[in-house]
XYZ file of C-alpha atoms in Angstrom:
663
model
C 84.821 -20.975 -27.376
C 81.048 -20.294 -28.312
C 80.976 -17.167 -28.780
C 77.670 -14.794 -30.338
C 76.542 -11.952 -31.034
C 74.442 -10.283 -28.151
C 71.424 -8.340 -28.407
C 71.262 -5.122 -26.337
C 67.554 -5.833 -25.705
C 67.470 -9.066 -24.654
C 68.891 -10.990 -22.299
C 71.450 -13.910 -23.482
C 70.383 -17.217 -22.648
C 73.621 -18.383 -21.232
C 77.210 -16.645 -21.322
C 77.478 -13.323 -22.324
C 78.725 -14.470 -25.605
C 75.754 -16.338 -26.767
C 72.777 -14.346 -28.897
C 69.150 -14.718 -29.789
C 69.168 -15.796 -33.167
C 67.886 -13.124 -35.461
C 69.200 -10.209 -33.205
C 71.162 -7.489 -35.738
C 73.214 -5.851 -32.732
C 75.769 -6.703 -30.619
C 76.475 -5.058 -27.134
C 79.331 -2.545 -27.503
C 82.033 -4.228 -25.493
C 85.400 -2.893 -23.806
C 88.528 -3.832 -25.184
C 89.118 -6.551 -22.327
C 85.816 -8.339 -23.701
C 86.941 -8.079 -27.177
C 90.183 -9.468 -25.786
C 88.441 -12.105 -23.854
C 85.707 -13.049 -27.263
C 89.145 -13.400 -29.314
C 90.592 -15.572 -27.085
C 87.525 -17.988 -26.881
C 87.428 -17.913 -30.345
C 91.088 -18.887 -30.567
C 90.198 -22.310 -29.283
C 88.221 -23.208 -33.033
C 90.073 -20.968 -35.052
C 94.052 -22.047 -34.244
C 92.984 -25.865 -35.675
C 92.800 -24.434 -38.834
C 95.021 -25.902 -41.038
C 96.207 -22.505 -42.575
C 98.336 -23.156 -46.059
C 101.803 -22.728 -45.887
C 102.252 -21.123 -49.535
C 102.251 -17.158 -49.593
C 98.895 -15.977 -51.571
C 99.296 -12.999 -53.475
C 96.656 -10.520 -52.147
C 95.106 -8.859 -55.371
C 92.337 -7.428 -53.209
C 94.498 -5.104 -51.547
C 92.070 -5.187 -48.474
C 93.159 -3.197 -45.342
C 90.049 -2.893 -43.344
C 87.844 -6.225 -43.879
C 84.868 -4.682 -42.862
C 84.922 -2.676 -46.084
C 85.228 -6.113 -48.159
C 81.773 -6.002 -49.194
C 80.136 -4.680 -51.748
C 83.628 -3.077 -52.586
C 85.231 -6.213 -53.050
C 82.413 -8.126 -54.389
C 83.886 -9.314 -57.834
C 87.726 -9.849 -56.744
C 86.433 -12.199 -54.021
C 83.951 -14.151 -56.350
C 86.888 -15.075 -58.618
C 89.158 -16.358 -56.002
C 86.165 -18.629 -54.756
C 85.514 -19.329 -58.723
C 89.520 -19.738 -59.504
C 89.558 -23.668 -58.903
C 93.151 -22.499 -57.282
C 92.818 -24.128 -53.602
C 94.905 -21.556 -52.191
C 93.040 -18.574 -53.208
C 89.579 -20.422 -52.239
C 90.790 -20.627 -48.963
C 91.801 -17.200 -48.870
C 88.262 -16.272 -49.969
C 86.641 -18.590 -47.182
C 89.013 -16.924 -44.433
C 87.919 -13.599 -45.342
C 84.247 -14.336 -45.720
C 84.495 -15.976 -42.267
C 86.139 -13.014 -40.491
C 83.948 -10.372 -42.452
C 80.947 -12.607 -40.837
C 81.944 -12.576 -37.398
C 82.022 -8.580 -37.244
C 79.480 -6.476 -35.726
C 76.119 -5.623 -38.103
C 76.064 -9.441 -39.179
C 72.768 -9.555 -40.505
C 73.404 -6.934 -43.588
C 76.914 -8.664 -43.691
C 75.212 -11.894 -44.400
C 72.757 -10.451 -47.468
C 76.143 -8.821 -48.522
C 77.634 -12.646 -48.744
C 74.817 -14.373 -50.215
C 73.968 -11.405 -53.005
C 77.428 -12.975 -54.130
C 75.356 -15.889 -55.147
C 78.391 -18.489 -53.616
C 76.095 -20.787 -52.075
C 77.002 -23.507 -54.520
C 80.925 -22.902 -53.621
C 80.092 -23.924 -50.193
C 78.100 -26.920 -51.225
C 81.294 -27.772 -53.430
C 83.952 -27.489 -50.787
C 81.997 -29.173 -48.181
C 82.449 -32.271 -50.591
C 86.250 -31.534 -51.089
C 86.916 -34.285 -48.114
C 90.604 -34.191 -49.009
C 90.670 -30.325 -47.891
C 89.553 -31.222 -44.570
C 90.724 -27.034 -43.449
C 88.673 -25.362 -46.499
C 85.700 -27.736 -45.030
C 86.358 -26.579 -41.725
C 86.856 -22.720 -42.804
C 83.628 -23.326 -45.589
C 81.203 -24.906 -42.473
C 82.161 -22.043 -40.027
C 81.208 -19.707 -42.808
C 77.646 -21.728 -42.881
C 77.293 -21.462 -39.454
C 77.567 -17.787 -39.128
C 74.808 -17.612 -41.921
C 72.593 -20.046 -40.459
C 72.747 -17.712 -37.312
C 71.122 -15.455 -39.084
C 67.212 -14.381 -40.084
C 64.828 -17.428 -40.991
C 64.883 -15.914 -44.473
C 68.887 -15.803 -44.784
C 68.813 -19.593 -43.386
C 66.462 -20.544 -45.912
C 69.052 -19.541 -48.767
C 70.943 -21.935 -47.422
C 68.688 -24.798 -47.526
C 66.838 -24.519 -50.146
C 70.541 -24.456 -51.828
C 71.144 -27.927 -50.409
C 73.463 -27.314 -48.008
C 72.161 -29.428 -45.636
C 73.083 -32.562 -47.737
C 76.993 -32.198 -47.737
C 76.883 -30.899 -43.766
C 75.037 -34.269 -43.042
C 77.444 -36.377 -45.223
C 80.505 -34.593 -43.668
C 79.091 -35.220 -40.130
C 78.993 -39.319 -40.873
C 82.048 -39.699 -42.896
C 84.651 -36.913 -42.145
C 87.572 -37.917 -39.661
C 88.474 -34.671 -38.879
C 86.994 -33.879 -35.657
C 87.175 -29.797 -36.083
C 85.059 -30.489 -38.988
C 82.584 -32.919 -37.645
C 81.967 -30.124 -34.368
C 81.895 -27.382 -36.723
C 79.476 -29.087 -38.859
C 77.365 -29.804 -35.740
C 77.498 -26.321 -34.947
C 75.726 -25.211 -38.354
C 73.374 -27.843 -37.918
C 72.292 -26.945 -34.394
C 71.983 -23.419 -35.997
C 69.463 -24.817 -38.580
C 67.524 -26.731 -36.422
C 66.856 -23.642 -34.229
C 64.589 -22.143 -37.101
C 61.834 -24.140 -36.433
C 60.197 -27.701 -37.007
C 60.772 -28.302 -40.696
C 64.416 -27.769 -40.586
C 64.793 -29.626 -37.471
C 62.575 -33.063 -38.866
C 64.917 -32.784 -41.761
C 68.050 -33.300 -39.714
C 66.404 -35.729 -37.370
C 65.118 -37.762 -40.335
C 68.581 -37.938 -41.683
C 70.034 -39.924 -38.474
C 72.356 -36.764 -37.336
C 71.361 -37.141 -33.794
C 72.823 -40.973 -33.828
C 75.988 -39.384 -35.184
C 76.256 -36.545 -32.635
C 75.565 -38.997 -29.763
C 78.564 -40.994 -30.573
C 80.411 -38.358 -30.422
C 79.502 -37.194 -27.148
C 80.091 -41.196 -26.230
C 83.196 -40.469 -27.204
C 84.197 -37.579 -24.911
C 83.708 -39.946 -21.957
C 86.722 -41.966 -23.180
C 89.211 -40.879 -20.284
C 91.937 -40.596 -22.878
C 90.479 -37.464 -24.624
C 91.619 -34.592 -23.462
C 89.750 -32.387 -20.966
C 90.226 -29.319 -23.383
C 89.122 -31.365 -26.633
C 86.211 -32.678 -24.361
C 84.503 -29.926 -23.266
C 85.098 -28.125 -26.697
C 82.767 -31.076 -28.127
C 80.423 -31.287 -25.665
C 79.313 -27.175 -25.642
C 78.459 -27.214 -29.187
C 77.214 -31.151 -29.264
C 74.809 -31.269 -26.347
C 73.652 -27.695 -27.164
C 72.610 -28.953 -31.062
C 71.353 -32.071 -29.249
C 68.740 -29.183 -27.152
C 67.853 -27.499 -30.446
C 66.875 -30.704 -31.839
C 64.591 -31.231 -28.698
C 63.041 -28.177 -28.529
C 59.467 -27.489 -30.106
C 56.409 -29.230 -28.586
C 52.780 -30.789 -30.181
C 55.155 -32.791 -32.046
C 53.717 -35.861 -33.562
C 55.012 -39.052 -31.755
C 57.642 -40.188 -34.515
C 59.423 -36.713 -34.050
C 59.056 -37.479 -30.902
C 60.362 -40.656 -30.681
C 63.553 -39.666 -32.658
C 64.681 -37.379 -29.817
C 64.396 -39.784 -27.054
C 67.184 -42.095 -27.803
C 69.189 -39.091 -26.150
C 67.508 -39.547 -23.173
C 70.109 -41.949 -20.958
C 73.001 -40.073 -22.449
C 71.607 -36.598 -21.039
C 71.233 -38.346 -18.006
C 74.995 -39.302 -17.346
C 75.371 -35.609 -18.576
C 73.630 -34.325 -15.181
C 76.703 -34.886 -13.059
C 79.039 -32.750 -15.631
C 81.003 -29.981 -14.045
C 80.607 -27.516 -16.654
C 77.575 -24.782 -16.314
C 77.169 -24.583 -19.974
C 76.831 -28.031 -20.817
C 74.987 -28.667 -17.585
C 72.515 -25.667 -18.868
C 72.071 -27.082 -22.497
C 71.797 -30.785 -20.900
C 68.711 -29.419 -18.727
C 66.967 -27.961 -21.352
C 67.212 -31.201 -23.708
C 65.890 -33.147 -20.462
C 63.197 -30.606 -20.329
C 62.017 -30.324 -23.617
C 61.973 -34.210 -24.211
C 60.104 -34.945 -20.626
C 57.471 -32.572 -22.233
C 54.458 -35.154 -22.393
C 56.494 -38.045 -21.598
C 53.831 -39.595 -19.411
C 51.556 -40.173 -22.331
C 54.237 -42.679 -23.517
C 55.764 -45.630 -21.880
C 59.613 -45.895 -23.149
C 62.168 -47.837 -21.942
C 64.924 -44.983 -23.015
C 63.155 -42.321 -20.957
C 63.022 -43.920 -17.137
C 61.743 -41.366 -14.627
C 62.905 -42.238 -11.661
C 63.526 -41.397 -7.976
C 67.483 -40.623 -8.296
C 66.393 -38.452 -11.733
C 64.018 -36.591 -9.869
C 66.295 -35.903 -6.827
C 68.913 -34.994 -9.114
C 66.418 -32.223 -10.759
C 65.540 -30.818 -7.070
C 69.473 -30.446 -6.559
C 69.867 -28.578 -9.472
C 67.318 -25.843 -7.910
C 69.941 -24.722 -5.527
C 72.481 -23.612 -8.597
C 72.928 -19.964 -8.699
C 72.515 -19.953 -12.547
C 69.011 -19.165 -13.605
C 70.286 -21.137 -16.959
C 70.187 -24.187 -14.700
C 67.626 -23.308 -12.187
C 64.875 -22.864 -14.956
C 64.963 -26.109 -17.240
C 65.614 -27.872 -14.040
C 62.073 -26.668 -12.454
C 60.358 -27.175 -15.434
C 61.538 -30.569 -15.994
C 60.456 -30.902 -12.490
C 56.827 -29.385 -13.694
C 56.344 -32.049 -16.449
C 57.149 -35.101 -14.232
C 54.338 -34.012 -12.154
C 51.966 -33.419 -14.586
C 52.125 -37.136 -15.415
C 50.427 -39.945 -13.419
C 50.324 -39.664 -10.290
C 53.469 -42.352 -8.767
C 55.570 -39.639 -10.835
C 53.997 -36.802 -8.558
C 54.796 -39.037 -5.404
C 58.320 -39.434 -6.777
C 58.919 -36.004 -6.662
C 57.349 -36.352 -2.982
C 60.025 -39.036 -1.773
C 63.016 -36.683 -3.502
C 61.688 -33.898 -1.195
C 60.698 -31.625 -3.858
C 57.824 -29.868 -1.995
C 60.222 -28.304 1.042
C 62.273 -26.427 -2.098
C 59.406 -25.421 -4.231
C 57.915 -23.806 -1.269
C 60.614 -22.452 0.151
C 61.186 -18.695 0.755
C 64.527 -18.762 -2.141
C 62.019 -19.596 -4.877
C 59.053 -18.008 -4.129
C 60.635 -15.112 -2.819
C 63.159 -15.290 -5.746
C 64.430 -12.201 -7.617
C 62.938 -13.244 -10.884
C 59.071 -13.707 -11.371
C 59.513 -16.303 -13.971
C 61.368 -18.962 -11.375
C 58.691 -17.806 -8.467
C 55.734 -18.524 -11.560
C 57.267 -21.771 -12.118
C 57.847 -22.920 -8.408
C 54.279 -22.193 -8.037
C 53.287 -24.288 -10.890
C 55.107 -27.097 -9.831
C 53.192 -27.072 -6.377
C 50.206 -26.552 -8.232
C 50.702 -29.875 -10.270
C 51.035 -31.992 -6.962
C 48.166 -30.436 -5.584
C 46.279 -31.835 -8.409
C 47.115 -35.396 -6.993
C 45.520 -37.546 -4.550
C 43.738 -36.020 -1.247
C 47.293 -37.842 0.465
C 49.729 -36.128 -1.959
C 47.933 -32.491 -1.440
C 48.308 -33.109 2.543
C 52.064 -32.739 1.802
C 51.548 -29.576 0.569
C 48.723 -28.184 2.944
C 48.905 -29.766 6.061
C 52.739 -31.170 6.857
C 55.089 -29.714 8.195
C 52.514 -27.468 10.043
C 51.066 -25.800 6.397
C 54.134 -23.680 6.279
C 54.693 -24.494 2.295
C 50.672 -23.251 1.859
C 51.170 -20.883 4.156
C 53.813 -18.936 1.921
C 51.522 -19.594 -1.211
C 48.214 -17.980 1.006
C 51.014 -15.104 2.100
C 51.715 -14.371 -2.116
C 47.657 -14.014 -2.675
C 47.520 -12.085 0.922
C 49.811 -9.476 0.224
C 50.938 -9.620 -3.602
C 53.869 -11.063 -5.471
C 56.926 -9.317 -3.610
C 59.559 -10.781 -5.213
C 63.251 -9.357 -5.208
C 63.043 -7.334 -8.167
C 62.475 -3.878 -9.113
C 59.004 -3.619 -10.619
C 59.245 -2.178 -14.076
C 56.513 1.065 -14.766
C 55.903 -0.648 -18.680
C 55.862 -4.038 -17.364
C 52.504 -5.458 -18.752
C 52.667 -8.059 -16.221
C 53.635 -6.229 -13.180
C 51.714 -3.862 -11.173
C 50.316 -3.097 -8.020
C 50.722 -6.235 -5.882
C 53.643 -7.670 -7.977
C 53.373 -9.765 -11.452
C 49.741 -10.714 -11.444
C 50.670 -14.186 -13.375
C 52.662 -15.187 -9.681
C 49.049 -14.695 -8.129
C 47.291 -16.520 -10.811
C 49.708 -19.840 -9.946
C 49.182 -19.394 -6.312
C 45.765 -19.366 -7.148
C 45.875 -22.852 -9.010
C 47.988 -24.136 -5.787
C 44.784 -23.555 -3.747
C 42.154 -24.121 -6.055
C 43.512 -27.823 -7.114
C 43.841 -28.404 -2.852
C 40.490 -27.450 -2.003
C 39.010 -29.597 -5.167
C 39.569 -32.815 -3.623
C 36.708 -31.850 -1.002
C 38.674 -33.084 1.888
C 37.155 -31.642 4.983
C 40.992 -32.015 6.799
C 42.485 -29.699 3.904
C 39.824 -27.158 3.584
C 39.645 -27.037 7.186
C 43.289 -26.169 7.578
C 43.062 -23.667 5.130
C 39.891 -21.825 6.243
C 40.613 -22.120 9.709
C 43.895 -21.688 10.153
C 45.547 -19.947 7.202
C 42.483 -17.614 6.734
C 42.277 -18.408 3.479
C 38.576 -17.078 2.569
C 39.378 -13.336 3.520
C 41.987 -13.398 1.308
C 39.926 -14.283 -1.252
C 37.885 -11.815 -0.530
C 39.829 -8.510 -1.035
C 41.212 -9.628 -4.686
C 37.662 -10.087 -5.923
C 35.456 -7.265 -3.920
C 34.544 -4.617 -6.817
C 32.598 -2.349 -4.053
C 34.242 1.014 -3.696
C 33.325 1.143 -0.149
C 35.667 -1.862 0.773
C 38.947 -1.034 -0.943
C 40.530 0.938 2.018
C 39.979 -2.260 4.239
C 42.281 -4.528 1.677
C 46.134 -4.459 1.033
C 45.409 -5.564 -2.557
C 41.791 -4.294 -3.482
C 40.291 -6.327 -6.317
C 43.237 -7.233 -8.471
C 41.730 -9.887 -9.633
C 39.031 -8.265 -11.653
C 41.629 -6.779 -13.772
C 42.793 -9.998 -15.250
C 39.749 -12.536 -15.883
C 42.262 -15.599 -15.826
C 43.133 -15.089 -12.122
C 39.529 -14.546 -10.959
C 38.165 -17.256 -12.594
C 40.428 -19.640 -10.113
C 39.793 -17.147 -7.406
C 36.057 -18.104 -7.981
C 36.785 -21.927 -8.299
C 38.252 -21.669 -4.924
C 35.270 -20.077 -3.583
C 32.839 -22.823 -5.387
C 35.407 -25.684 -3.899
C 35.255 -24.765 -0.152
C 31.306 -24.083 -0.337
C 30.616 -27.439 -1.800
C 32.827 -28.926 0.892
C 30.610 -27.698 3.632
C 27.951 -28.427 1.391
C 29.483 -32.195 1.778
C 30.180 -31.213 5.480
C 26.799 -29.143 6.829
C 28.286 -28.679 10.761
C 31.356 -26.573 9.250
C 31.136 -22.958 9.613
C 32.852 -22.096 5.724
C 29.727 -20.682 4.346
C 28.972 -18.303 7.505
C 33.005 -17.280 7.218
C 32.180 -16.550 3.286
C 28.851 -14.592 3.844
C 29.061 -12.961 7.670
C 32.630 -11.908 7.672
C 33.864 -11.540 4.009
C 30.337 -10.349 2.818
C 30.610 -12.976 0.039
C 27.107 -12.722 -1.471
C 27.367 -9.256 -1.572
C 30.752 -9.556 -3.682
C 28.876 -12.590 -5.983
C 25.637 -10.240 -6.776
C 28.448 -7.007 -7.892
C 30.221 -9.765 -9.907
C 27.193 -10.831 -11.644
C 26.671 -7.218 -12.484
C 29.743 -6.421 -13.889
C 30.235 -9.853 -16.028
C 27.010 -8.197 -17.953
C 24.143 -10.766 -16.265
C 20.840 -10.213 -17.371
C 19.491 -11.437 -14.003
C 18.909 -14.944 -15.425
C 19.070 -16.455 -11.989
C 15.646 -17.252 -10.842
C 13.749 -14.953 -8.491
C 17.009 -12.640 -7.857
C 15.924 -10.236 -5.218
C 19.025 -9.210 -3.115
C 17.362 -8.410 -0.381
C 16.044 -11.877 0.007
C 18.741 -13.615 -0.956
C 19.832 -16.323 1.582
C 22.275 -19.136 2.050
C 21.267 -22.490 1.797
C 20.386 -24.515 4.123
C 21.737 -22.075 6.336
C 18.989 -19.175 6.755
C 20.181 -17.475 10.017
C 23.175 -15.909 8.533
C 22.909 -12.470 7.332
C 23.794 -9.940 4.789
C 25.555 -6.665 6.038
C 23.306 -3.908 6.513
C 24.143 -0.223 5.246
C 23.328 2.751 7.217
C 18.965 2.686 5.867
C 18.975 -0.946 6.802
C 18.560 -2.165 3.076
C 21.207 -4.587 1.879
C 24.675 -3.891 0.943
C 24.465 -5.680 -2.171
C 23.698 -2.986 -4.409
C 26.578 -1.012 -3.620
C 28.478 0.891 -6.302
C 31.132 -0.973 -7.586
C 34.284 0.237 -9.220
C 33.978 2.479 -12.132
C 37.595 1.433 -13.613
C 36.382 -2.147 -13.876
C 35.995 -4.167 -17.469
C 32.797 -6.301 -18.010
C 34.308 -9.643 -16.639
C 33.085 -11.727 -19.456
C 31.072 -15.260 -19.735
C 33.860 -17.206 -18.050
C 33.534 -15.103 -14.996
C 29.571 -14.793 -15.197
C 29.507 -18.901 -15.524
C 31.063 -19.486 -12.300
C 29.605 -16.585 -10.324
C 26.183 -18.121 -11.366
C 27.158 -21.585 -10.525
C 28.206 -20.650 -6.750
C 24.580 -18.719 -7.012
C 22.649 -21.284 -8.141
C 24.138 -24.371 -5.835
C 24.391 -22.668 -2.780
C 21.880 -19.520 -2.151
C 18.312 -19.274 -2.561
C 16.376 -16.225 -4.067
C 13.068 -15.081 -3.554
C 10.487 -15.197 -0.760
C 10.743 -18.914 0.015
C 13.896 -21.455 0.688
C 12.835 -24.426 -1.806
C 15.551 -26.585 -0.353
C 18.705 -27.888 -1.718
C 19.406 -27.963 -5.862
C 21.160 -30.553 -7.452
C 24.954 -30.751 -6.287
C 27.657 -29.932 -8.597
C 28.701 -33.873 -8.743
C 25.381 -34.381 -9.842
C 25.862 -32.113 -12.436
C 29.403 -32.100 -14.070
C 30.026 -35.997 -13.003
C 32.443 -35.329 -9.922
C 35.896 -36.120 -12.056
C 38.661 -34.222 -12.137
C 39.852 -34.159 -15.425
C 43.402 -32.975 -16.805
C 43.910 -30.223 -19.154
C 47.143 -29.999 -20.790
C 46.034 -27.066 -23.325
C 47.939 -24.579 -20.673
C 51.408 -23.382 -22.120
C 51.426 -24.696 -25.289
C 53.142 -23.573 -28.428
C 49.600 -22.221 -29.934
C 48.929 -20.646 -26.602
C 50.512 -17.385 -25.401
C 51.058 -17.899 -21.730
C 50.458 -14.069 -21.110
C 46.956 -14.319 -22.890
C 43.775 -14.171 -20.384
C 41.614 -16.303 -22.594
C 38.773 -17.954 -21.147
C 39.429 -21.035 -19.480
C 37.418 -23.966 -20.097
C 34.714 -23.526 -17.394
C 34.483 -27.578 -16.695
C 38.048 -27.457 -15.874
C 38.014 -26.857 -12.214
C 41.572 -28.620 -11.333
C 44.122 -29.259 -14.001
C 47.884 -30.584 -14.152
C 49.890 -28.686 -16.527
C 53.074 -29.296 -18.637
C 55.313 -27.021 -19.768
C 55.942 -26.944 -23.674
C 58.048 -24.426 -25.350
C 56.058 -21.384 -26.760
C 58.050 -18.621 -28.248
C 57.230 -15.141 -27.659
C 58.018 -11.606 -29.186
C 57.662 -10.056 -25.631
C 61.373 -8.364 -24.258
C 61.658 -8.467 -20.845
C 64.422 -6.348 -18.267
C 67.706 -8.334 -17.672
C 66.979 -8.566 -13.707
C 63.726 -10.609 -14.580
C 64.523 -12.605 -17.841
C 61.183 -15.076 -18.991
C 61.546 -18.397 -20.129
C 60.486 -16.957 -23.927
C 63.591 -14.986 -23.781
C 65.788 -18.681 -22.538
C 63.458 -20.982 -25.440
C 63.479 -18.288 -28.432
C 65.397 -20.456 -30.965
C 69.478 -19.500 -30.493
C 72.232 -19.358 -33.108
C 75.292 -19.289 -32.141
C 77.840 -17.110 -33.666
C 81.593 -18.563 -33.981
C 83.278 -15.445 -34.230
C 86.891 -14.995 -35.513
């Protein structure tokens, strides 16, 4: 029913008949596919109340695709005739014309008629539901075009009659087509979305959805209404960084959406999950009776992760991420709902799609930003199998099921570096609690430190010894997290001096040499006091050694990889922090310096800027140097990035979607 144009360069967000709004091309389809589209559209087109009188065809059009601009004047004359039958004929032809391929120039041709005032007049003709319906259909397809084309409609005042019809029309088909048009308009961004929300349209849409719960409503009609209405609600919930008044206007939809989580229609369920995901973005900042987060909700989202459809898996995963970004009792609800074994399962962490792999790790990292007991559920319980899989990603790379595209910016040796970054976040958050049982399990049983060393070691002489040599050096956002892990582990050793973490890092991993090489690559001017490579020793474990090269001198000065660019101030600050806190320089060991907790306060702040509408998820900006532990929530930022069908990204799903109603 919801047939849309699709772009040949972008992945549709759900059914093959949907299209990303603004797409200018339709996929080349075979005859059987065209028949399917026609069949789907009859579900709506058949309810059109066609006139019973015969209308003289003065335009004599044999091919509707050539109607404009060739027959612009005759078409305009029909619209301006004042004769109901002729006006209806004109709207039917415009609707069919807009349902053909190459829709964007066709929309321009229709708008060039300067006929929007006729559309408004026809929508206000309450005694002509068939004309209202055809007009709403035309408005729907125009609003599925570009933002500039939608602006032409809105600036002409099209929202007023649409919202009026939504409220007062007694024809469910007019209401449904009106909702479709409003969904396309709201998809153009916050200004139009907020205009529609402030009009109270959401309450009417929710009432229509509630009507579908009546068992006397035929199933076919029920699903027709729900597919359009729930999709429109999802669009109205779209967007993050929203001020509290606007956000509060969409939360009344939450109870209804919760009930729809058990519906047996894939398309409705997918849009329901997207709407819930958007409402749950930042929910923990508010205490609302209408937005109830409980174990039942978490359990349902966990169950939906087993769905075979990515359009359901991804928003369910994002919802769990947003819940885990809240207070610790929300995190505990996820743990009680058995989210950890599912998020850390081989099915998700080795999923063929990198978006799902990345999001599964992000969900785990939000859990490891909780209490020490919650972190143990990930690292120690079940023999540490979840953390073992996470570290395997750091050790051997992101080895998901899809083929790695040569032209992908994020896929290279080791797979998608963003997946490695999320794995690093999991470990960084887990080690930041400074719990000996947790850190000891990671270091002694899971060989954490050698895995980190291979990712950050810039020395060419060591490259052959590693599975993933120095991948972290090409991505500062990944490198900073790996250094945070090193800092956390050494700090735990400082709190528990009898442990061997420092010894493993320095002797087995040659960590001191790695840190000094990183300091050079970050452009440091020897700001650390008494910097003398040959006399640098760990504090207070002076018996540890640096590896010697063949002439007996320290190998700290080994030649680094020439292809590595300067690493930047964020990396430099982290390296200097580690060296200043855990190593001494110069001929004399002056003992311990100030602990990190005395400098920074020891708290683990929450950071919620990641993934916002104002920061591209792929952008490798320097992170806040004080944010060594973070919980993050997913908000829905857009991107111009395009991905292969096998590896869709959230941005393909989250771009505003305009659904064409095809004839």
